Amino acid sequence: MTTLHMNKDSELARFLNKLGKGDNIAECLTCGACNSRCTWFDGQGGPMPRQMVRMAALGLDDQLIKSGMLWDCLICNRCTEVCPMGITMDVVVRKARSLAGADDQIPVDVKKGIENRLELGDVNGLTKEDFVETVEWVSEEFVDEVEDDGAEIPYDRAGSKFLYLPNPRELGINLLHLTAMAKLFYATGETWTMSSSHTDVTNWGYFVGKDDIAQRMALMVVEPAEALNIETLVLSECGHGYHVLKHILPQVIGREPKFTVMSIPELVVEYAKKGVLKFDPSVHPYKIAYHDPCNIARKSGGYDAPRQLLSLCCDGVVELNPSREDGVCCGGGGGILQDSTSKEKRMITGRPKADQMKATGLAHIATACLSCHRQLGEISTHFELGMKVDTVASLASACLILNK
Amino acid sequence: MKDTSPEILILGGGVAGMSAALALSHRDILVHLVEKTDRLGGNAASWACMATEVCQNCGACLSQEMADLIKKTASITTHLNTEIKTLERSDQGMTAVLSGGQTIFASKAIIATGFSPFDAARIPSYHSDASERIVTTAELNTLIREDRLSDMLGDSPKIAFLQCVGSRDRKAGRDYCSQVCCKVSMRHAKKLRHLMPDADISLFYMDLQIMGKEARSAARDLAGEISLIQGVPAEIAAQKNTGKLTMVTEDPATLARKSMDFDLVVLSVGMVPPEKSQETFETLGMSPNPWGFFNTDTADPGPDVVVAGCAKSPKDILGARQEGQIAAATVLKALNLTDDSNTGIAVLGDGPDAAAIAATVSAQGYPSYLFGRGEDLAPGIEDLSAARMLSVDGTVGNFSIFHEINGRKTTLNCGAIISAPAPETLAHTKSVQGTVSLANYAKMPPADTPDNAVILLDYFGPETKAAARQALTAAKAARDAGKTVTIVMNKMLVHGPTGQQLYDRARKAGVCFLRYGDPEDVTITSGDKGFVITMQETTLPGHTLAVDAKALVVPDAIAASPMFSELSRLLHLGLDMEGFMQPANVRHRLVQSQRSGIFFAGPCHDDIDADDLNLEIQAILAALETGPLENGGNVSINEKKCAKCLTCYRVCPHGAIILNEKSRPQIESAACFACQACVSNCPAYAIESSGMANAELADQAEKGRTLVLACERSAALAAGTVSDGLPDNTNLVSIPCACRISTDMILKALINGAQRVIISGCHDGNCRSGEGPAIAAESVARVAHLPGMEKGRVSWQPAAANEPVLFSRIVSTP
Ligand code: SF4
Ligand code: SF4
Ligand code: SF4
Ligand code: SF4
Ligand code: SF4
């Protein structure tokens, strides 16, 4: 048993205990509510949320780092949703992750991704040339798909109404998704574009808690978008991207951006409400469960648009139990999905989600985040749930009625 | 309105409202008691009796008794199913139109609209609607009352209590402690263990509010009986297939999360203002504080309105009853209806509290005498610190305290006595040299306090409300002055309306709080640089935490003083289980005693802080103003028959019999509680009452039938609410107290042919006259053990007023 020495002047304690109401973790009541709510439930290993808060509050930085809890935490905030003092776990954990002493715990893949992003603009290392080549090629396919020679996937077109910010996977292993999104933009009849200078909705600086990196990455999106003079930045389906670029952007970059931000499901719902976009739900003649990505739902309040869109595209949306504010993380949050060595751990963190999915008795589930999408897919296979996993926007695209 | 017959409007027929109404009725003031539901009694009326082998002093049964008394009181007009439609206030009084259409002119109003239990559905993560086995405290009461628990759960269920549901939650705007739920859950846990001895009970708490003598003894009894676990789960998952309720908690043994399955989860919900109370207050032109209560400076009831009970702030039944009485006295005073015959009051005891009490009563115009040392006595107090009390005789309004002063024996006459001796201060801290007393620390200017101080609570003696508040206030002030302060505690008592806010502010200011589970988890070493406190911190299992301190601040631990037993002997009043004054009997708590006119105040009888003490003095004066809580009766000694054996004088549990100038026993009706212990014990049958004589009672027995002699303030009230009535072969006779029973009487009833004789009365510890249950049990046992007596033919079966289901079972079970 180690003897710990309290140090309320530690780097972490100084930062966290100084924040205003809500993030001031010195205010922790030690009520224990958070302990009962961790996404790990009774799974082996994983964080004890109250211990993390207390270690941070008491200045036990080293102990907290040593505990190994920091990178087991999915920063899903499921625990502190119920905190009577409004303490937010993701702030505590990310700040602790950012301590120099914790650097060697950053998963190798995340480190690499951050380097790629900062150097090349894309976590997967996609260069500008690669981008142009890929987009032009996908654009040709797209013309065939919509049978309209005037159709295209534009990039770097200044003055467009929308700027679409894809997930890196849409320019890598999941090109079909990009086509599907293009179809939705096309159907709105509005001007839209992509940008060759940024390909990436992700912000792994957020995962490592380093504010300077998160800011640089966000500015890599914001500045070119402002240069293109677009009206609205449209985010691909990405949980933490949504949280960073929509919910806390002014905090991250220290100012308001000169455009509005929405996610692709939000955009599509808006145009569906206007009657511009129409869907044929008989394409998906089944009930579908919806998984709330923590970063979009609990952490940013984005509960409704994905559900509304799904209800237009399927035979009805079924809630997981619990969902919304109390929703269970897919088990891949906080950067662990991005760590290629995490599979075993993710099947522990994913078990509660698997139980929820199974309890629906359904064969389909959708979500609004490509990371969740991947994790849910792996869960479905691992736990033999036989559930097909889709993203909300791709389902919408698949049943879009195009007026020719 | 006319000065001659002021009428008072009381809004709310719960405990506080009823208590105010009854107190006013003692002074024949006309009262309109307006209640929006269809029955009197408030929340308390639907609560279960918590008695195990003994009464647990919850006070719920009192609400039935008060409701019953109100029905019999002509000066109180009760308006059920009624709300106030409009209210106009003017200098002359107020005009209220009731929802039934009636118009009332009232001089003053007392608002006693009570509380609602917090709606657990508002915290979705409990999923309280997912299973009928997730219940609130209120629902648990119903299950107990209706005797449905064992059918539902079997013999050895696993049960969890979750504390602070809907309380102490700043995010939800309820940053207050509901004050009672810890106590309620501890009682419930004891009751459930009593009903189901194999039940495995866990109580999850944030800070167990062990405040007051009742809670202290409950906590002591529960140690080892149930698991007390710090940290409250916030989510319950009901398993579809098994019905089990799963919660995840931290397992200190494995340092990991574990899930625990339960058969029943009780949500210990807090108190919130009643639904629609905002509308009520608008109608009345009153503005509560943001919580919806009237317990802080920001709330304003207006000049002609007094707020009492839980409408003011969350409190327990006894506290609400006390406030009702105080409200009644406040109204009397405002109407200049106070009794001017201010009797002298003797305050007994050394120390600052006794002196403060004497000062307050003196300032209220009562001649005041202090038998005890106090510094800087206010003028007007007669200082009798040099006196040694020899005996106390007499009754309310006319006590004589025989004492010796400077070698001279003399008698002081006074109308009332307040017993308020100071407890002993323990020098437990001897084992650790160089500690600073919390009282001294709190007196230092914050900037002069030691640089790095640790305040250690609950360690050398039980934490008191006053010490907790003092620690929080002083620590925050020192912290604001730039000092490092750590409070090491087992629990934080967040007493009073703003206790939680004070605790919240202290944490926000950066006072550090460390928690230990057991004093054994803390080690103190001192060296030349100060102290090192090494501890197992509850929230960091598996580690040892070391804290350095330049100063170690410790509250004075208090203990029973020899003065307590001395006064107990002089006043003929018992002590409680910890050797402090005043048994925990709800009939006389909070400040009264089994003897009219003798009161308790201050830490001699309870964990009392300055606010409480202030209320206690008000309550005592209110009791003197409005008369005792319960009415005396029509009992007198027929001198012609009296043999002067003085049996009555000895047995009277209320000290109501004096020896008059002819050395004959005489009943002082102002002090008599009409328990009729004297009637049943007088060997010459010389004591007469308006009730039945011994033989008459026995004559109520009929051949082949069951005679039930039921105490009028417990079993007889329960009998009155048995839903399908009593079995046909029952003769129910109401008696004033179980102490009315004698062996003789039972035998006569049997001779008269009764097939069974059942004596039913208050639970042990709940008897207004103290020994009724013991006397009845003993009388029954004597008869039951006679040779040839069939088993079950005579029995003693306690049942409280709120136990109709139990009572019905008692009389129907052959
Ligand atoms: S994984 Fe989620 S629920 Fe668990 S500690 Fe981290 S933020 Fe809280
Ligand atoms: S829920 Fe909040 S206040 Fe309670 S222990 Fe966790 S962090 Fe502390
Ligand atoms: S007898 Fe009355 S005070 Fe005692 S436990 Fe029962 S209800 Fe409570
Ligand atoms: S701490 Fe206060 S609010 Fe919480 S359960 Fe105990 S008495 Fe109720
Ligand atoms: S009736 Fe009871 S209180 Fe009254 S004098 Fe007799 S014994 Fe005392």
PDB file of C-alpha atoms in Angstrom, chain B residues 94-228:
ATOM      1  CA  MET B  94     -58.118  39.082   6.057  1.00  0.00           C
ATOM      2  CA  THR B  95     -61.096  37.926   4.068  1.00  0.00           C
ATOM      3  CA  ALA B  96     -60.725  34.534   2.539  1.00  0.00           C
ATOM      4  CA  VAL B  97     -63.120  32.930   0.129  1.00  0.00           C
ATOM      5  CA  LEU B  98     -62.896  29.167   0.259  1.00  0.00           C
ATOM      6  CA  SER B  99     -63.308  26.925  -2.730  1.00  0.00           C
ATOM      7  CA  GLY B 100     -66.618  25.781  -1.237  1.00  0.00           C
ATOM      8  CA  GLY B 101     -67.868  29.359  -1.497  1.00  0.00           C
ATOM      9  CA  GLN B 102     -67.758  30.192   2.186  1.00  0.00           C
ATOM     10  CA  THR B 103     -66.209  33.495   3.260  1.00  0.00           C
ATOM     11  CA  ILE B 104     -64.070  33.679   6.359  1.00  0.00           C
ATOM     12  CA  PHE B 105     -62.849  36.738   8.195  1.00  0.00           C
ATOM     13  CA  ALA B 106     -59.698  36.017  10.043  1.00  0.00           C
ATOM     14  CA  SER B 107     -57.386  38.155  12.122  1.00  0.00           C
ATOM     15  CA  LYS B 108     -54.301  36.174  11.280  1.00  0.00           C
ATOM     16  CA  ALA B 109     -53.315  33.211   9.210  1.00  0.00           C
ATOM     17  CA  ILE B 110     -50.981  30.344   9.881  1.00  0.00           C
ATOM     18  CA  ILE B 111     -49.532  28.720   6.797  1.00  0.00           C
ATOM     19  CA  ALA B 112     -48.798  25.068   7.327  1.00  0.00           C
ATOM     20  CA  THR B 113     -49.065  23.719   3.835  1.00  0.00           C
ATOM     21  CA  GLY B 114     -46.387  21.108   4.440  1.00  0.00           C
ATOM     22  CA  PHE B 115     -44.357  19.353   1.783  1.00  0.00           C
ATOM     23  CA  SER B 116     -44.550  16.736  -0.905  1.00  0.00           C
ATOM     24  CA  PRO B 117     -42.207  13.818  -1.166  1.00  0.00           C
ATOM     25  CA  PHE B 118     -39.840  14.387  -4.067  1.00  0.00           C
ATOM     26  CA  ASP B 119     -41.093  12.700  -7.232  1.00  0.00           C
ATOM     27  CA  ALA B 120     -38.486  10.052  -7.970  1.00  0.00           C
ATOM     28  CA  ALA B 121     -39.532   9.901 -11.621  1.00  0.00           C
ATOM     29  CA  ARG B 122     -37.744  13.206 -12.014  1.00  0.00           C
ATOM     30  CA  ILE B 123     -34.459  11.345 -11.817  1.00  0.00           C
ATOM     31  CA  PRO B 124     -34.811   9.090 -14.852  1.00  0.00           C
ATOM     32  CA  SER B 125     -31.730   7.013 -14.098  1.00  0.00           C
ATOM     33  CA  TYR B 126     -33.501   5.359 -11.178  1.00  0.00           C
ATOM     34  CA  HIS B 127     -36.095   3.931 -13.573  1.00  0.00           C
ATOM     35  CA  SER B 128     -38.521   3.990 -10.706  1.00  0.00           C
ATOM     36  CA  ASP B 129     -41.397   3.000 -12.949  1.00  0.00           C
ATOM     37  CA  ALA B 130     -39.585  -0.014 -14.358  1.00  0.00           C
ATOM     38  CA  SER B 131     -40.319  -2.203 -11.371  1.00  0.00           C
ATOM     39  CA  GLU B 132     -42.780  -2.218  -8.506  1.00  0.00           C
ATOM     40  CA  ARG B 133     -39.841  -3.121  -6.333  1.00  0.00           C
ATOM     41  CA  ILE B 134     -38.298   0.284  -6.686  1.00  0.00           C
ATOM     42  CA  VAL B 135     -40.226   2.189  -4.069  1.00  0.00           C
ATOM     43  CA  THR B 136     -40.031   5.518  -2.332  1.00  0.00           C
ATOM     44  CA  THR B 137     -40.048   5.859   1.424  1.00  0.00           C
ATOM     45  CA  ALA B 138     -43.714   6.783   1.188  1.00  0.00           C
ATOM     46  CA  GLU B 139     -44.495   3.632  -0.779  1.00  0.00           C
ATOM     47  CA  LEU B 140     -42.520   1.537   1.669  1.00  0.00           C
ATOM     48  CA  ASN B 141     -44.697   2.958   4.422  1.00  0.00           C
ATOM     49  CA  THR B 142     -47.764   1.758   2.597  1.00  0.00           C
ATOM     50  CA  LEU B 143     -46.290  -1.708   2.121  1.00  0.00           C
ATOM     51  CA  ILE B 144     -45.541  -1.901   5.835  1.00  0.00           C
ATOM     52  CA  ARG B 145     -48.921  -0.558   6.873  1.00  0.00           C
ATOM     53  CA  GLU B 146     -50.727  -2.968   4.648  1.00  0.00           C
ATOM     54  CA  ASP B 147     -48.544  -5.825   5.775  1.00  0.00           C
ATOM     55  CA  ARG B 148     -47.630  -6.754   2.198  1.00  0.00           C
ATOM     56  CA  LEU B 149     -43.873  -6.940   2.429  1.00  0.00           C
ATOM     57  CA  SER B 150     -43.278 -10.568   3.162  1.00  0.00           C
ATOM     58  CA  ASP B 151     -45.705 -11.699   0.464  1.00  0.00           C
ATOM     59  CA  MET B 152     -43.794  -9.565  -1.942  1.00  0.00           C
ATOM     60  CA  LEU B 153     -40.272 -10.381  -0.829  1.00  0.00           C
ATOM     61  CA  GLY B 154     -40.192 -13.637   1.068  1.00  0.00           C
ATOM     62  CA  ASP B 155     -38.195 -14.097   4.247  1.00  0.00           C
ATOM     63  CA  SER B 156     -34.676 -13.127   3.355  1.00  0.00           C
ATOM     64  CA  PRO B 157     -34.737 -10.375   0.780  1.00  0.00           C
ATOM     65  CA  LYS B 158     -31.838  -8.138  -0.123  1.00  0.00           C
ATOM     66  CA  ILE B 159     -32.892  -4.575   0.368  1.00  0.00           C
ATOM     67  CA  ALA B 160     -31.117  -1.332  -0.444  1.00  0.00           C
ATOM     68  CA  PHE B 161     -31.839   2.159   0.776  1.00  0.00           C
ATOM     69  CA  LEU B 162     -30.585   5.004  -1.378  1.00  0.00           C
ATOM     70  CA  GLN B 163     -30.275   8.301   0.464  1.00  0.00           C
ATOM     71  CA  CYS B 164     -30.478  11.873  -0.771  1.00  0.00           C
ATOM     72  CA  VAL B 165     -32.827  11.165  -3.667  1.00  0.00           C
ATOM     73  CA  GLY B 166     -33.771  14.649  -4.796  1.00  0.00           C
ATOM     74  CA  SER B 167     -31.810  16.398  -2.045  1.00  0.00           C
ATOM     75  CA  ARG B 168     -28.380  17.985  -1.737  1.00  0.00           C
ATOM     76  CA  ASP B 169     -28.323  18.462  -5.474  1.00  0.00           C
ATOM     77  CA  ARG B 170     -27.157  21.866  -6.605  1.00  0.00           C
ATOM     78  CA  LYS B 171     -27.584  21.018 -10.256  1.00  0.00           C
ATOM     79  CA  ALA B 172     -31.269  20.380  -9.655  1.00  0.00           C
ATOM     80  CA  GLY B 173     -31.662  23.565  -7.615  1.00  0.00           C
ATOM     81  CA  ARG B 174     -32.200  21.607  -4.423  1.00  0.00           C
ATOM     82  CA  ASP B 175     -29.024  22.374  -2.572  1.00  0.00           C
ATOM     83  CA  TYR B 176     -30.524  21.618   0.781  1.00  0.00           C
ATOM     84  CA  CYS B 177     -30.592  18.570   2.972  1.00  0.00           C
ATOM     85  CA  SER B 178     -34.078  17.318   3.686  1.00  0.00           C
ATOM     86  CA  GLN B 179     -32.979  16.664   7.259  1.00  0.00           C
ATOM     87  CA  VAL B 180     -35.192  13.701   7.974  1.00  0.00           C
ATOM     88  CA  CYS B 181     -34.597  11.053   5.324  1.00  0.00           C
ATOM     89  CA  CYS B 182     -31.484   9.553   6.934  1.00  0.00           C
ATOM     90  CA  LYS B 183     -33.385   9.157  10.167  1.00  0.00           C
ATOM     91  CA  VAL B 184     -36.387   7.752   8.338  1.00  0.00           C
ATOM     92  CA  SER B 185     -34.285   5.190   6.496  1.00  0.00           C
ATOM     93  CA  MET B 186     -32.485   4.114   9.630  1.00  0.00           C
ATOM     94  CA  ARG B 187     -35.852   3.546  11.270  1.00  0.00           C
ATOM     95  CA  HIS B 188     -37.130   1.731   8.227  1.00  0.00           C
ATOM     96  CA  ALA B 189     -34.073  -0.505   8.219  1.00  0.00           C
ATOM     97  CA  LYS B 190     -34.671  -1.366  11.846  1.00  0.00           C
ATOM     98  CA  LYS B 191     -38.336  -2.002  11.195  1.00  0.00           C
ATOM     99  CA  LEU B 192     -37.603  -4.242   8.225  1.00  0.00           C
ATOM    100  CA  ARG B 193     -35.086  -6.233  10.240  1.00  0.00           C
ATOM    101  CA  HIS B 194     -37.755  -6.572  12.887  1.00  0.00           C
ATOM    102  CA  LEU B 195     -40.339  -7.797  10.393  1.00  0.00           C
ATOM    103  CA  MET B 196     -37.892  -9.942   8.409  1.00  0.00           C
ATOM    104  CA  PRO B 197     -34.971 -10.843  10.664  1.00  0.00           C
ATOM    105  CA  ASP B 198     -33.137 -12.456   7.776  1.00  0.00           C
ATOM    106  CA  ALA B 199     -33.360  -9.458   5.497  1.00  0.00           C
ATOM    107  CA  ASP B 200     -29.974  -8.372   4.191  1.00  0.00           C
ATOM    108  CA  ILE B 201     -30.041  -4.596   4.173  1.00  0.00           C
ATOM    109  CA  SER B 202     -27.593  -2.099   2.707  1.00  0.00           C
ATOM    110  CA  LEU B 203     -27.973   1.594   3.292  1.00  0.00           C
ATOM    111  CA  PHE B 204     -26.124   3.772   0.817  1.00  0.00           C
ATOM    112  CA  TYR B 205     -25.602   7.288   2.073  1.00  0.00           C
ATOM    113  CA  MET B 206     -23.741  10.456   1.258  1.00  0.00           C
ATOM    114  CA  ASP B 207     -23.341  11.732   4.821  1.00  0.00           C
ATOM    115  CA  LEU B 208     -25.453   9.929   7.357  1.00  0.00           C
ATOM    116  CA  GLN B 209     -27.185  12.705   9.256  1.00  0.00           C
ATOM    117  CA  ILE B 210     -27.019  11.231  12.706  1.00  0.00           C
ATOM    118  CA  MET B 211     -28.549  14.161  14.522  1.00  0.00           C
ATOM    119  CA  GLY B 212     -30.549  14.031  17.692  1.00  0.00           C
ATOM    120  CA  LYS B 213     -30.943  11.373  20.291  1.00  0.00           C
ATOM    121  CA  GLU B 214     -33.350   9.246  18.271  1.00  0.00           C
ATOM    122  CA  ALA B 215     -30.971   9.036  15.317  1.00  0.00           C
ATOM    123  CA  ARG B 216     -28.000   8.375  17.534  1.00  0.00           C
ATOM    124  CA  SER B 217     -29.575   5.362  19.122  1.00  0.00           C
ATOM    125  CA  ALA B 218     -30.868   4.109  15.760  1.00  0.00           C
ATOM    126  CA  ALA B 219     -27.383   4.344  14.278  1.00  0.00           C
ATOM    127  CA  ARG B 220     -25.932   2.514  17.220  1.00  0.00           C
ATOM    128  CA  ASP B 221     -28.476  -0.287  16.939  1.00  0.00           C
ATOM    129  CA  LEU B 222     -27.884  -0.660  13.226  1.00  0.00           C
ATOM    130  CA  ALA B 223     -24.124  -1.035  13.393  1.00  0.00           C
ATOM    131  CA  GLY B 224     -23.377  -4.629  12.556  1.00  0.00           C
ATOM    132  CA  GLU B 225     -27.026  -5.284  11.667  1.00  0.00           C
ATOM    133  CA  ILE B 226     -26.958  -3.808   8.199  1.00  0.00           C
ATOM    134  CA  SER B 227     -24.275  -2.630   5.782  1.00  0.00           C
ATOM    135  CA  LEU B 228     -23.764   1.097   5.893  1.00  0.00           C
TER     136      LEU B 228
END
